[in-house]
Structures are given as structure tokens and as C-alpha cells.
Amino acid sequence: MAVHVINEARRCLQCKKPLCQIKGCPIQTDVPEMIRLFLSGKIEEAAMMLFMNNPMSVICSLVCDHEKQCEGNCIQGKRGNAIHVSSIENYISDAFLDKLTLKREVNKGERVAIVGSGPAGLTVAIILALRGYDVTIFERKEHIGGMLRYGIPEFRLPKSILDRYQKRLRQLGILIRPNTTIGGALHLDDLFNDGYGAIFIGSGTWRARRLGVPGESLGNVHYSIDYLQNPDVYELGERVAVIGSGNSAMDAARTALRKGSRTVTVYARSSTVSASPRELDYLLADGAELLYGMGIQKITADGPIFIRRTFNEDGEIVSESEPTLFPADSTIIAISQQPKDKLVSTTAGLGSNEKGLLETDESGQTTREGIFACGDVVTGPLNVVETVKAAKKVADSMTAYLERVAREE
């Protein structure tokens, strides 16, 4: 592994205009500098640079759509094979995640609450803790990670990485309250009453989106967001149908195969899929089947019933089949998620749109002063690196807000 990574790093051309960074990376990771430091023996300095730019660096190195982002814009890729930037970043970030010396600024004497510990919450928590704020994370589940832990399968993102992050949070003085739902026994107003100067909401999208067809309540029908949280408790049977075409559908299908189902078919509504090309490749490599143009009509105990459609070059439907049963022991619905409404329903002045997503301005400020948000709960399901990009901006906004309030006092 080390020889491979070093050889890959040596292939870097150190472009004066690094498209891998400028065009390819949403968070502008300085790939040439990372590689330069790595090859000059300054690997810890490279790791620190990566972490300070992106606290989720080791995670992004595993789950980002690299073929579309950094590696997809590598000049070497236009000549042959792109540099495996993800492998280099993972090698550096993983090796030093536990070793980096992270120093807090002088304590500000101000409490900040983080609701949710997905990539947005973790990023904001780490940045504000480093800036000297006393941070408490409120997580409704047993462990931190949010969708990183409960929405991405182990074979894509090992849970041990999130356990290591938890140790780092503790070392930064961040307090964690697991099994605590804000909007349940505690409300956001309780946090303000107890002295929190600002609140960040990164609670994600945990409510499955319905198909709206007959049969969704049958005992052999499940939502991917529920299935992926703990697939071991499900008995899906030999044949599984997965309705959807995003990364969540691919994850559910690949997980079902790993858990013993023999035949797994993914049914995409249109002539394309929304999952990344890499996830589609792995889906097919793992032995799942993918069918396009499948319009779901209803779900039965014997499987889903579809109308099969064909399209012209403009994506218009040119023909439809008769409704046909596609036999399956279980059906998994994977057509996106939306937020739960506990926070909005228990907090006066906290606004949301017709999709249940929180309303914010460009800085991440919600309609309630002192409450900020970003990530899936604002945009709908988003990839990790875009979430981190938004979270960094919101952390700056929260810092400015807290400093302004402190001056006014």
C-alpha cells in the first residue's frame, strides 16, 4: 500500500493551475501541497493541513465521488490514468487522525450546542472547540456519526473511524450527550435558558420519503434509511427488489447481497441513475441487476408491480408495457429522505419550507436568532464534502454572531 501511494504521489505534475483543487474539490483541498509535503517527509504537516481545511478529510478520502471531483480533473487523467488522490489523502489522514496535536484557543467562556453529530455537526463542533468555545453535542442515537454511521455501510466507511473521531472530540473538551432527542424531553429553548449562546442544527433527514403507492405498509416492505441503520435485524429472503437509483439504493442492494440475499434487483424510474458512476460499477460487480425505466404501480406480498417504459434520446416516454409483477420476497424503497419535524414543532419562530427543510440565509442563520443550520436538514440529502463546505461557512457565521453578542454585552 505505502509503495503504491508513494508512486502515485511521484506522478503528480505540481500543476501551476491545479484543476484537482480549483475545479475538482468543493472544499479546495490543496492537493499539490499535500503531495509536496508528503514526498518531502513532512507527512504530519500534510495531515494537519488536510485536517484544518477539512476535519472530515479521512472520511472524504473514502466516500467522496473522486472520479467526478479531484481525480476527474487531474491532468494525468487526460493522458492516461489520473493520480489516485483519494488513496494519498487517506494514507496521510488515516495515519495521523489520532496523532495530530490540536490546540484550543483561549477559552471564550461561552457555551455552544450542536444538535446532531453527522458531518455538519462534527465539523462545526471541531471548529468552534478549536476556537475556544465550550461545545456540547446532542445526539439522539447511541453513537456519533449520524448518516456516516447509520446510513453508509461498513464496507464503504468503517465504523472504527467514527469511534476514533469520538476520542478526538473528547480530547478537545467536547461533551457528548447520546440518546438525547432535542424536541423530545428537551427543547431548543431549554438550551438557551441554560446558557448556550448559540445553537447549530445538523439533524439530518431521517424520515423516509414515501412512494405513495398501494402496498407500502406490507410486512415485507422496508425503507432504505431504516434498513441501513441495522440490516442484521431484517430477514429479507432470497429475492430483494430495491426501488430507487441513488447511492442509498446502491448501498441497500449491496448490503442485502452481503447479508445473504441471492438475487437483488435495483429498479430505476428513468433511463439514468442518480448514483455516482463508481457506486453503480460496484453494484454490478457485486452481482446485483439494474433495470431502467421502471414505473412503480403498487407493491404486493409477492413483489412490486411495474410498468416498463422506453425513452427516446430526449428522455421522453415512447412506450409502456402492461403492469407486470416482478417477484421478490422483500422490497426496499430508496427514493430519498426528509427531515423529521420535532424541532420545528417545538420551537417558536423556527421556519421550514414545504419539504420540511429548515429555512436559512446565506450565512446559515435560521429564522430564529442564534440558531444556525446547514447540511441535509437545509438542502436535503447532500454529499459529505459539500456538507463540510457549508459547515465551515456556518462555523464562521456562528463565531461572528457570538463575538458580536459578547461585544454588545
Short mmCIF file of C-alpha atoms in Angstrom, two decimals:
data_model
loop_
_atom_site.label_atom_id
_atom_site.label_comp_id
_atom_site.label_asym_id
_atom_site.label_seq_id
_atom_site.Cartn_x
_atom_site.Cartn_y
_atom_site.Cartn_z
CA MET A 1 0.00 0.00 0.00
CA ALA A 2 2.74 2.50 1.00
CA VAL A 3 4.77 1.87 -2.16
CA HIS A 4 1.66 2.31 -4.29
CA VAL A 5 0.78 5.61 -2.60
CA ILE A 6 4.31 6.96 -2.90
CA ASN A 7 4.46 6.03 -6.57
CA GLU A 8 1.13 7.75 -7.13
CA ALA A 9 2.38 10.87 -5.33
CA ARG A 10 5.51 10.94 -7.52
CA ARG A 11 3.31 11.09 -10.61
CA CYS A 12 1.91 14.48 -9.56
CA LEU A 13 2.95 17.22 -12.01
CA GLN A 14 2.60 20.00 -9.41
CA CYS A 15 0.49 21.99 -11.86
CA LYS A 16 0.65 25.77 -11.57
CA LYS A 17 -3.11 25.75 -12.03
CA PRO A 18 -4.17 22.58 -10.19
CA LEU A 19 -7.58 21.70 -11.58
CA CYS A 20 -7.85 18.89 -9.00
CA GLN A 21 -8.10 21.63 -6.37
CA ILE A 22 -9.56 24.62 -8.18
CA LYS A 23 -12.18 22.85 -10.27
CA GLY A 24 -12.46 19.40 -8.74
CA CYS A 25 -12.63 19.85 -4.97
CA PRO A 26 -15.67 21.58 -3.46
CA ILE A 27 -13.64 22.36 -0.34
CA GLN A 28 -10.50 23.40 -2.25
CA THR A 29 -8.11 20.84 -0.74
CA ASP A 30 -4.58 21.86 -1.73
CA VAL A 31 -3.67 18.59 -3.42
CA PRO A 32 -0.26 19.68 -4.82
CA GLU A 33 0.83 20.99 -1.42
CA MET A 34 -0.37 17.79 0.28
CA ILE A 35 1.72 15.73 -2.11
CA ARG A 36 4.74 18.05 -1.88
CA LEU A 37 4.77 17.83 1.91
CA PHE A 38 4.25 14.07 1.80
CA LEU A 39 7.15 13.44 -0.57
CA SER A 40 9.45 15.76 1.39
CA GLY A 41 8.94 13.75 4.56
CA LYS A 42 6.58 16.25 6.20
CA ILE A 43 3.64 13.89 6.43
CA GLU A 44 2.39 15.21 9.76
CA GLU A 45 2.39 18.74 8.38
CA ALA A 46 0.42 17.45 5.40
CA ALA A 47 -2.05 15.76 7.72
CA MET A 48 -2.52 18.93 9.76
CA MET A 49 -3.10 20.96 6.61
CA LEU A 50 -5.72 18.47 5.45
CA PHE A 51 -7.49 18.36 8.82
CA MET A 52 -7.61 22.12 9.31
CA ASN A 53 -9.05 22.57 5.82
CA ASN A 54 -11.44 19.64 6.18
CA PRO A 55 -11.94 18.00 9.59
CA MET A 56 -13.67 15.12 7.76
CA SER A 57 -10.64 14.55 5.48
CA VAL A 58 -10.16 10.86 6.27
CA ILE A 59 -13.88 10.24 5.69
CA CYS A 60 -14.00 12.22 2.45
CA SER A 61 -11.00 10.25 1.20
CA LEU A 62 -13.20 7.15 1.36
CA VAL A 63 -16.68 8.30 0.35
CA CYS A 64 -16.24 11.28 -1.99
CA ASP A 65 -17.05 10.96 -5.68
CA HIS A 66 -13.38 11.29 -6.58
CA GLU A 67 -13.84 10.31 -10.21
CA LYS A 68 -16.01 13.39 -10.68
CA GLN A 69 -14.05 15.67 -8.37
CA CYS A 70 -10.26 15.75 -7.76
CA GLU A 71 -9.31 12.69 -9.80
CA GLY A 72 -11.77 13.52 -12.54
CA ASN A 73 -9.97 16.82 -13.11
CA CYS A 74 -6.39 15.51 -12.87
CA ILE A 75 -4.29 16.39 -15.93
CA GLN A 76 -2.71 12.95 -15.81
CA GLY A 77 -6.15 11.50 -16.36
CA LYS A 78 -6.37 13.23 -19.74
CA ARG A 79 -3.16 11.48 -20.75
CA GLY A 80 -3.90 8.11 -19.22
CA ASN A 81 -4.57 7.32 -15.57
CA ALA A 82 -5.47 10.05 -13.08
CA ILE A 83 -3.46 10.17 -9.86
CA HIS A 84 -5.22 8.32 -7.04
CA VAL A 85 -5.56 11.44 -4.91
CA SER A 86 -8.05 9.69 -2.64
CA SER A 87 -5.54 6.95 -1.74
CA ILE A 88 -2.84 9.51 -0.92
CA GLU A 89 -5.22 11.60 1.18
CA ASN A 90 -6.49 8.53 3.00
CA TYR A 91 -2.99 7.29 3.75
CA ILE A 92 -1.97 10.62 5.26
CA SER A 93 -5.21 11.46 7.09
CA ASP A 94 -5.75 7.98 8.48
CA ALA A 95 -2.16 7.68 9.75
CA PHE A 96 -2.38 10.91 11.75
CA LEU A 97 -6.01 11.22 12.80
CA ASP A 98 -5.08 10.03 16.30
CA LYS A 99 -1.74 11.83 16.49
CA LEU A 100 -2.37 15.41 15.44
CA THR A 101 -1.76 17.99 18.13
CA LEU A 102 -4.94 20.03 18.15
CA LYS A 103 -4.74 23.13 20.33
CA ARG A 104 -7.72 25.10 21.57
CA GLU A 105 -7.59 28.86 21.65
CA VAL A 106 -8.06 30.65 24.97
CA ASN A 107 -11.41 29.66 26.44
CA LYS A 108 -14.16 32.09 25.44
CA GLY A 109 -16.40 31.14 28.36
CA GLU A 110 -19.33 30.65 26.01
CA ARG A 111 -21.42 27.51 25.50
CA VAL A 112 -22.46 26.27 22.06
CA ALA A 113 -24.91 23.44 21.40
CA ILE A 114 -24.68 21.12 18.41
CA VAL A 115 -27.83 19.15 17.58
CA GLY A 116 -26.82 16.10 15.56
CA SER A 117 -23.41 14.55 15.03
CA GLY A 118 -23.32 13.90 11.31
CA PRO A 119 -20.63 15.52 9.13
CA ALA A 120 -22.12 19.00 9.53
CA GLY A 121 -22.38 18.79 13.32
CA LEU A 122 -18.94 17.24 13.73
CA THR A 123 -17.31 19.87 11.54
CA VAL A 124 -18.92 22.81 13.35
CA ALA A 125 -18.19 21.24 16.75
CA ILE A 126 -14.50 20.76 15.98
CA ILE A 127 -14.01 24.24 14.53
CA LEU A 128 -15.77 26.02 17.41
CA ALA A 129 -13.98 23.92 20.04
CA LEU A 130 -10.63 24.84 18.49
CA ARG A 131 -11.71 28.49 18.70
CA GLY A 132 -12.21 28.19 22.44
CA TYR A 133 -15.94 27.62 22.78
CA ASP A 134 -17.42 25.05 25.16
CA VAL A 135 -19.23 22.66 22.86
CA THR A 136 -21.87 20.08 23.71
CA ILE A 137 -23.17 17.65 21.09
CA PHE A 138 -26.72 16.32 21.49
CA GLU A 139 -27.09 13.04 19.58
CA ARG A 140 -30.36 11.15 19.51
CA LYS A 141 -28.67 7.82 18.86
CA GLU A 142 -26.21 5.77 20.89
CA HIS A 143 -23.11 6.70 18.90
CA ILE A 144 -21.91 9.76 16.98
CA GLY A 145 -21.76 9.88 13.21
CA GLY A 146 -25.31 10.43 12.01
CA MET A 147 -25.65 9.28 8.40
CA LEU A 148 -21.95 8.49 8.33
CA ARG A 149 -22.54 5.71 10.82
CA TYR A 150 -26.15 4.75 10.21
CA GLY A 151 -26.53 5.48 6.51
CA ILE A 152 -23.24 4.33 4.94
CA PRO A 153 -22.43 0.61 5.09
CA GLU A 154 -19.39 -0.69 6.94
CA PHE A 155 -17.76 -1.85 3.70
CA ARG A 156 -17.69 1.76 2.48
CA LEU A 157 -16.92 3.53 5.75
CA PRO A 158 -15.64 1.51 8.73
CA LYS A 159 -17.37 2.48 11.97
CA SER A 160 -14.00 2.34 13.74
CA ILE A 161 -13.09 5.66 12.09
CA LEU A 162 -16.04 7.33 13.80
CA ASP A 163 -15.02 5.78 17.14
CA ARG A 164 -11.61 7.39 16.67
CA TYR A 165 -13.28 10.74 15.98
CA GLN A 166 -15.19 10.43 19.24
CA LYS A 167 -11.90 10.16 21.14
CA ARG A 168 -10.62 13.26 19.37
CA LEU A 169 -13.78 15.16 20.32
CA ARG A 170 -13.26 14.25 23.96
CA GLN A 171 -9.66 15.42 23.78
CA LEU A 172 -10.89 18.79 22.52
CA GLY A 173 -13.17 19.08 25.55
CA ILE A 174 -16.35 18.50 23.57
CA LEU A 175 -19.13 16.97 25.65
CA ILE A 176 -21.44 14.39 24.08
CA ARG A 177 -24.96 13.57 25.21
CA PRO A 178 -26.01 10.37 23.42
CA ASN A 179 -29.58 9.08 23.30
CA THR A 180 -30.84 12.66 23.64
CA THR A 181 -33.52 13.92 21.27
CA ILE A 182 -33.93 17.68 21.13
CA GLY A 183 -37.64 18.24 20.58
CA GLY A 184 -38.44 15.43 23.00
CA ALA A 185 -37.88 15.94 26.73
CA LEU A 186 -35.56 18.86 25.93
CA HIS A 187 -36.39 21.71 23.56
CA LEU A 188 -34.15 24.28 21.88
CA ASP A 189 -35.50 26.93 24.23
CA ASP A 190 -34.25 24.87 27.17
CA LEU A 191 -30.74 25.12 25.75
CA PHE A 192 -30.95 28.91 25.55
CA ASN A 193 -32.36 29.03 29.09
CA ASP A 194 -29.38 27.00 30.31
CA GLY A 195 -26.88 29.48 28.90
CA TYR A 196 -26.00 28.28 25.43
CA GLY A 197 -25.09 31.33 23.38
CA ALA A 198 -25.79 29.75 20.01
CA ILE A 199 -27.20 26.52 18.64
CA PHE A 200 -26.30 24.63 15.49
CA ILE A 201 -28.77 22.20 13.92
CA GLY A 202 -27.35 19.40 11.82
CA SER A 203 -30.06 16.88 12.50
CA GLY A 204 -30.17 15.39 9.01
CA THR A 205 -33.02 13.82 7.07
CA TRP A 206 -34.19 10.69 8.85
CA ARG A 207 -37.77 10.42 7.62
CA ALA A 208 -38.14 8.19 4.56
CA ARG A 209 -39.88 9.67 1.55
CA ARG A 210 -43.00 7.70 0.57
CA LEU A 211 -43.66 6.30 -2.86
CA GLY A 212 -47.35 6.96 -2.45
CA VAL A 213 -48.48 3.69 -4.00
CA PRO A 214 -50.58 0.87 -2.52
CA GLY A 215 -48.67 -1.69 -0.51
CA GLU A 216 -46.11 0.46 1.34
CA SER A 217 -47.32 -0.79 4.73
CA LEU A 218 -46.91 -4.50 3.96
CA GLY A 219 -44.72 -6.54 6.26
CA ASN A 220 -42.12 -7.33 3.61
CA VAL A 221 -41.63 -3.68 2.57
CA HIS A 222 -38.91 -1.53 4.14
CA TYR A 223 -37.33 1.89 3.67
CA SER A 224 -33.59 2.02 2.94
CA ILE A 225 -32.97 4.66 5.62
CA ASP A 226 -34.35 2.21 8.21
CA TYR A 227 -32.72 -0.89 6.75
CA LEU A 228 -29.21 0.57 6.58
CA GLN A 229 -29.25 1.60 10.24
CA ASN A 230 -29.22 -2.05 11.36
CA PRO A 231 -29.50 -4.55 8.49
CA ASP A 232 -28.81 -7.52 10.78
CA VAL A 233 -32.32 -7.37 12.25
CA TYR A 234 -34.00 -7.81 8.85
CA GLU A 235 -34.84 -11.10 7.16
CA LEU A 236 -35.21 -10.13 3.52
CA GLY A 237 -35.27 -13.56 1.92
CA GLU A 238 -33.67 -14.81 -1.28
CA ARG A 239 -35.02 -12.21 -3.71
CA VAL A 240 -34.93 -8.47 -2.99
CA ALA A 241 -36.28 -5.56 -5.02
CA VAL A 242 -34.80 -2.10 -4.42
CA ILE A 243 -36.76 0.86 -5.78
CA GLY A 244 -34.58 3.92 -6.39
CA SER A 245 -31.39 4.87 -8.18
CA GLY A 246 -29.31 6.95 -5.76
CA ASN A 247 -26.34 5.96 -3.62
CA SER A 248 -28.71 4.88 -0.85
CA ALA A 249 -30.34 2.39 -3.21
CA MET A 250 -26.92 1.06 -4.21
CA ASP A 251 -25.89 0.75 -0.55
CA ALA A 252 -29.08 -1.10 0.34
CA ALA A 253 -28.72 -3.50 -2.58
CA ARG A 254 -25.05 -4.26 -1.90
CA THR A 255 -25.76 -4.71 1.80
CA ALA A 256 -28.60 -7.15 1.07
CA LEU A 257 -26.23 -9.25 -1.03
CA ARG A 258 -23.68 -9.29 1.76
CA LYS A 259 -26.34 -10.33 4.25
CA GLY A 260 -27.29 -13.43 2.27
CA SER A 261 -29.91 -12.47 -0.31
CA ARG A 262 -29.10 -14.25 -3.58
CA THR A 263 -30.93 -12.14 -6.14
CA VAL A 264 -31.09 -8.35 -5.78
CA THR A 265 -32.53 -6.09 -8.45
CA VAL A 266 -32.47 -2.30 -8.43
CA TYR A 267 -35.32 -0.61 -10.29
CA ALA A 268 -34.61 2.90 -11.65
CA ARG A 269 -37.51 5.07 -12.74
CA SER A 270 -35.78 6.82 -15.64
CA SER A 271 -33.15 5.89 -18.21
CA THR A 272 -30.33 7.08 -15.94
CA VAL A 273 -29.37 6.73 -12.28
CA SER A 274 -28.50 9.43 -9.77
CA ALA A 275 -25.86 7.33 -8.00
CA SER A 276 -22.21 8.03 -8.73
CA PRO A 277 -20.60 6.01 -11.55
CA ARG A 278 -18.33 4.31 -9.03
CA GLU A 279 -21.22 3.11 -6.88
CA LEU A 280 -23.00 1.85 -9.98
CA ASP A 281 -19.89 -0.07 -11.02
CA TYR A 282 -19.63 -1.70 -7.62
CA LEU A 283 -23.32 -2.55 -7.61
CA LEU A 284 -22.94 -4.52 -10.82
CA ALA A 285 -19.61 -6.01 -9.72
CA ASP A 286 -21.28 -7.32 -6.55
CA GLY A 287 -23.81 -9.18 -8.68
CA ALA A 288 -26.94 -7.02 -8.47
CA GLU A 289 -29.10 -6.37 -11.52
CA LEU A 290 -30.22 -2.91 -12.61
CA LEU A 291 -33.35 -2.25 -14.67
CA TYR A 292 -34.17 1.16 -16.14
CA GLY A 293 -37.48 2.81 -16.96
CA MET A 294 -39.45 1.11 -14.22
CA GLY A 295 -42.62 2.93 -13.16
CA ILE A 296 -43.88 1.54 -9.85
CA GLN A 297 -47.64 0.92 -9.70
CA LYS A 298 -48.08 -0.95 -6.44
CA ILE A 299 -46.31 -3.34 -4.09
CA THR A 300 -47.72 -6.75 -3.24
CA ALA A 301 -46.76 -9.53 -0.86
CA ASP A 302 -45.24 -11.27 -3.89
CA GLY A 303 -43.22 -8.27 -5.08
CA PRO A 304 -43.59 -4.89 -6.81
CA ILE A 305 -45.67 -4.31 -9.93
CA PHE A 306 -44.08 -2.05 -12.56
CA ILE A 307 -44.88 -0.55 -15.91
CA ARG A 308 -41.75 -0.77 -18.02
CA ARG A 309 -41.07 2.32 -20.13
CA THR A 310 -38.80 3.06 -23.05
CA PHE A 311 -37.47 6.54 -23.82
CA ASN A 312 -36.21 8.44 -26.85
CA GLU A 313 -32.98 10.47 -26.93
CA ASP A 314 -34.75 13.45 -25.36
CA GLY A 315 -35.86 11.37 -22.39
CA GLU A 316 -39.49 11.31 -23.46
CA ILE A 317 -41.57 8.17 -22.93
CA VAL A 318 -42.25 6.41 -26.22
CA SER A 319 -43.83 3.17 -24.99
CA GLU A 320 -45.15 1.50 -21.85
CA SER A 321 -45.69 -2.15 -21.01
CA GLU A 322 -48.65 -3.65 -19.23
CA PRO A 323 -48.33 -3.73 -15.41
CA THR A 324 -46.11 -6.68 -14.57
CA LEU A 325 -45.25 -8.38 -11.30
CA PHE A 326 -41.53 -8.67 -10.56
CA PRO A 327 -41.35 -11.39 -7.89
CA ALA A 328 -39.47 -10.53 -4.67
CA ASP A 329 -39.50 -11.75 -1.10
CA SER A 330 -38.85 -8.21 0.15
CA THR A 331 -38.98 -4.71 -1.31
CA ILE A 332 -36.77 -1.83 -0.19
CA ILE A 333 -37.82 1.75 -1.01
CA ALA A 334 -34.88 4.11 -1.52
CA ILE A 335 -36.20 7.36 -3.02
CA SER A 336 -34.61 9.93 -0.68
CA GLN A 337 -35.42 11.28 2.78
CA GLN A 338 -36.75 14.37 4.51
CA PRO A 339 -36.33 15.87 8.00
CA LYS A 340 -38.43 14.96 10.98
CA ASP A 341 -40.47 17.86 12.34
CA LYS A 342 -39.81 17.70 16.09
CA LEU A 343 -37.55 20.76 16.17
CA VAL A 344 -39.88 22.96 14.13
CA SER A 345 -42.99 21.86 16.00
CA THR A 346 -41.43 22.56 19.42
CA THR A 347 -39.61 25.83 18.63
CA ALA A 348 -41.42 29.11 18.11
CA GLY A 349 -40.10 31.11 15.18
CA LEU A 350 -38.13 28.29 13.58
CA GLY A 351 -39.24 28.24 9.95
CA SER A 352 -39.25 25.45 7.39
CA ASN A 353 -40.33 25.14 3.77
CA GLU A 354 -42.94 22.88 2.19
CA LYS A 355 -40.46 19.98 2.18
CA GLY A 356 -39.82 20.32 5.91
CA LEU A 357 -36.30 21.68 5.35
CA LEU A 358 -35.12 24.46 7.64
CA GLU A 359 -35.04 27.95 6.18
CA THR A 360 -31.70 29.78 6.47
CA ASP A 361 -29.97 32.76 4.93
CA GLU A 362 -26.62 32.53 3.14
CA SER A 363 -24.75 32.52 6.45
CA GLY A 364 -26.72 29.57 7.83
CA GLN A 365 -28.80 31.72 10.21
CA THR A 366 -32.29 30.29 10.60
CA THR A 367 -35.43 32.35 11.10
CA ARG A 368 -34.76 32.23 14.85
CA GLU A 369 -31.89 34.40 16.11
CA GLY A 370 -28.97 32.44 17.50
CA ILE A 371 -29.95 29.20 15.77
CA PHE A 372 -27.92 28.13 12.74
CA ALA A 373 -28.18 25.13 10.43
CA CYS A 374 -26.76 23.51 7.34
CA GLY A 375 -26.39 20.11 5.71
CA ASP A 376 -29.19 17.72 4.83
CA VAL A 377 -31.70 19.40 7.14
CA VAL A 378 -31.41 22.55 4.99
CA THR A 379 -30.69 21.24 1.49
CA GLY A 380 -31.97 17.68 1.55
CA PRO A 381 -29.54 14.76 1.18
CA LEU A 382 -26.12 16.11 0.24
CA ASN A 383 -22.69 14.52 -0.14
CA VAL A 384 -20.19 14.77 2.71
CA VAL A 385 -17.72 17.21 1.21
CA GLU A 386 -20.44 19.70 0.22
CA THR A 387 -21.81 19.43 3.74
CA VAL A 388 -18.38 20.18 5.22
CA LYS A 389 -18.01 23.17 2.91
CA ALA A 390 -21.32 24.58 4.19
CA ALA A 391 -20.46 23.74 7.81
CA LYS A 392 -17.19 25.68 7.67
CA LYS A 393 -19.08 28.74 6.47
CA VAL A 394 -21.67 28.37 9.20
CA ALA A 395 -18.96 27.95 11.87
CA ASP A 396 -17.57 31.34 10.78
CA SER A 397 -21.05 32.86 10.95
CA MET A 398 -21.63 31.48 14.43
CA THR A 399 -18.25 32.82 15.56
CA ALA A 400 -19.11 36.29 14.22
CA TYR A 401 -22.51 36.14 15.91
CA LEU A 402 -21.09 35.10 19.29
CA GLU A 403 -18.41 37.78 19.11
CA ARG A 404 -20.99 40.45 18.28
CA VAL A 405 -23.24 39.38 21.16
CA ALA A 406 -20.24 39.41 23.52
CA ARG A 407 -19.33 42.97 22.46
CA GLU A 408 -22.90 44.15 22.95
CA GLU A 409 -22.98 42.74 26.47
#
